[in-house]
Coordinates of C-alpha atoms in Angstrom, one line a residue:
X1 CA 0.0 0.0 0.0
X2 CA 2.9 2.4 0.7
X3 CA 4.1 2.1 -2.9
X4 CA 1.2 4.3 -3.9
X5 CA 2.7 7.3 -2.0
X6 CA 5.0 8.0 -5.0
X7 CA 3.9 9.2 -8.4
X8 CA 6.4 7.1 -10.3
X9 CA 4.6 3.9 -9.4
X10 CA 1.4 4.9 -11.1
X11 CA 0.9 2.8 -14.3
X12 CA -2.9 2.3 -14.6
X13 CA -6.0 4.3 -13.8
X14 CA -6.6 1.9 -10.9
X15 CA -3.2 2.8 -9.5
X16 CA -4.0 6.5 -9.9
X17 CA -7.2 6.0 -8.0
X18 CA -5.4 4.2 -5.2
X19 CA -2.8 7.0 -5.1
X20 CA -5.6 9.6 -4.7
X21 CA -7.4 7.5 -2.1
X22 CA -4.3 7.0 -0.1
X23 CA -3.3 10.7 -0.1
X24 CA -6.8 11.9 0.8
X25 CA -6.7 10.8 4.5
X26 CA -3.1 12.0 4.8
X27 CA -4.1 15.5 3.5
X28 CA -7.1 15.5 6.0
X29 CA -4.8 14.4 8.8
X30 CA -2.3 17.2 7.9
X31 CA -5.0 19.8 8.0
X32 CA -6.3 18.5 11.3
X33 CA -2.8 18.7 12.8
X34 CA -2.6 22.3 11.5
X35 CA -5.9 23.1 13.2
X36 CA -4.6 21.6 16.5
X37 CA -1.4 23.6 16.3
X38 CA -3.2 26.9 15.5
X39 CA -5.8 26.1 18.3
X40 CA -3.0 25.5 20.9
X41 CA -1.3 28.7 19.7
X42 CA -4.3 31.1 19.5
X43 CA -7.2 29.4 21.2
X44 CA -10.7 30.0 19.9
X45 CA -9.9 33.4 18.3
X46 CA -10.6 34.9 14.9
X47 CA -7.2 33.7 13.7
X48 CA -8.2 30.1 14.4
X49 CA -11.6 30.5 12.8
X50 CA -10.1 32.2 9.8
X51 CA -7.6 29.4 9.4
X52 CA -10.4 26.8 9.7
X53 CA -12.7 28.5 7.2
X54 CA -9.8 29.4 4.8
X55 CA -8.5 25.8 4.7
X56 CA -11.9 24.0 4.8
X57 CA -13.2 25.6 1.6
X58 CA -10.3 24.3 -0.6
X59 CA -10.6 20.9 1.2
X60 CA -14.3 20.6 0.4
X61 CA -13.6 21.7 -3.2
X62 CA -10.9 19.1 -3.5
X63 CA -13.3 16.4 -2.1
X64 CA -15.9 17.4 -4.7
X65 CA -13.3 17.3 -7.5
X66 CA -12.0 13.9 -6.3
X67 CA -15.5 12.5 -6.1
X68 CA -16.2 13.6 -9.7
X69 CA -12.9 12.4 -10.9
X70 CA -13.2 8.9 -9.4
X71 CA -16.7 8.4 -10.8
X72 CA -15.8 9.3 -14.3
X73 CA -13.4 7.0 -16.1
X74 CA -12.5 9.5 -18.9
X75 CA -11.6 12.2 -16.3
X76 CA -9.6 9.6 -14.3
X77 CA -7.6 8.6 -17.4
X78 CA -7.0 12.2 -18.3
X79 CA -5.8 13.0 -14.8
X80 CA -3.5 10.0 -14.7
X81 CA -2.0 11.0 -18.1
X82 CA -1.5 14.6 -16.9
X83 CA 0.3 13.3 -13.7
X84 CA 2.6 10.9 -15.5
X85 CA 3.3 12.9 -18.7
X86 CA 7.1 13.3 -19.1
X87 CA 6.8 16.6 -21.1
X88 CA 4.7 18.1 -18.3
X89 CA 7.3 17.0 -15.7
X90 CA 10.0 18.9 -17.7
X91 CA 7.9 22.0 -17.9
X92 CA 7.1 21.8 -14.2
X93 CA 10.8 21.5 -13.4
X94 CA 11.4 24.6 -15.5
X95 CA 8.6 26.5 -13.6
X96 CA 10.0 25.5 -10.2
X97 CA 13.5 26.5 -11.4
X98 CA 12.2 30.0 -12.4
X99 CA 10.4 30.3 -9.0
X100 CA 13.6 29.2 -7.3
X101 CA 15.6 31.9 -9.1
X102 CA 13.1 34.6 -8.2
X103 CA 13.1 33.5 -4.5
X104 CA 16.9 33.5 -4.5
X105 CA 16.9 37.0 -6.0
X106 CA 14.4 38.2 -3.3
X107 CA 16.5 36.6 -0.6
X108 CA 19.7 38.2 -1.9
X109 CA 18.0 41.6 -2.0
X110 CA 16.8 41.2 1.6
X111 CA 20.2 40.2 2.8
X112 CA 21.9 43.1 1.0
X113 CA 19.3 45.5 2.5
X114 CA 19.9 44.1 6.0
X115 CA 23.6 44.6 5.6
X116 CA 23.2 48.2 4.4
X117 CA 20.3 49.3 6.6
X118 CA 20.9 47.2 9.7
X119 CA 17.8 45.8 11.3
X120 CA 14.6 46.0 9.2
X121 CA 11.0 45.2 10.0
X122 CA 9.0 43.3 7.4
X123 CA 5.3 43.0 7.0
X124 CA 4.0 39.4 6.2
X125 CA 1.4 40.5 3.6
X126 CA 3.9 41.1 0.7
X127 CA 5.3 37.6 1.3
X128 CA 1.8 36.2 1.1
X129 CA 1.4 38.0 -2.2
X130 CA 4.7 36.5 -3.4
X131 CA 3.5 33.0 -2.6
X132 CA 0.2 33.7 -4.4
X133 CA 2.1 35.1 -7.4
X134 CA 4.2 31.9 -7.5
X135 CA 1.1 29.7 -7.4
X136 CA -0.6 31.7 -10.1
X137 CA 2.6 31.6 -12.3
X138 CA 2.7 27.8 -11.8
X139 CA -1.0 27.5 -12.7
X140 CA -0.6 29.6 -15.8
X141 CA 2.4 27.7 -17.1
X142 CA 1.0 24.3 -16.5
X143 CA -2.7 24.7 -17.4
X144 CA -2.3 23.4 -21.0

């Protein structure tokens, strides 16, 4: 059963189905652990509720997508081919290389600014924007 944790072992649609069904409880468990950590850190505050709502909506959408995928053989086959396609893997490696270069550039700029200015204070929101920009860039490059 543990062999379905890796993408490279997927050869058939049934293998892809097992792969998704194995990762689903692991994803849910990861989100529950995240809830527990945030609850222990902040208690029943707006931060905790925002985290729960913000992560529950994508989880429910993922469950709906997975249910529709597993009940339709054509979609299941297309999803398996999309996951195991070699050309897509090459494009994805290039995308992550571009993102890595951008992150390295940002890190270098921050290090130089700390050296020149001394101690600096940073707001977290621009970094959240950078993460969203990376995800949007990945989505745009890989959507074909």
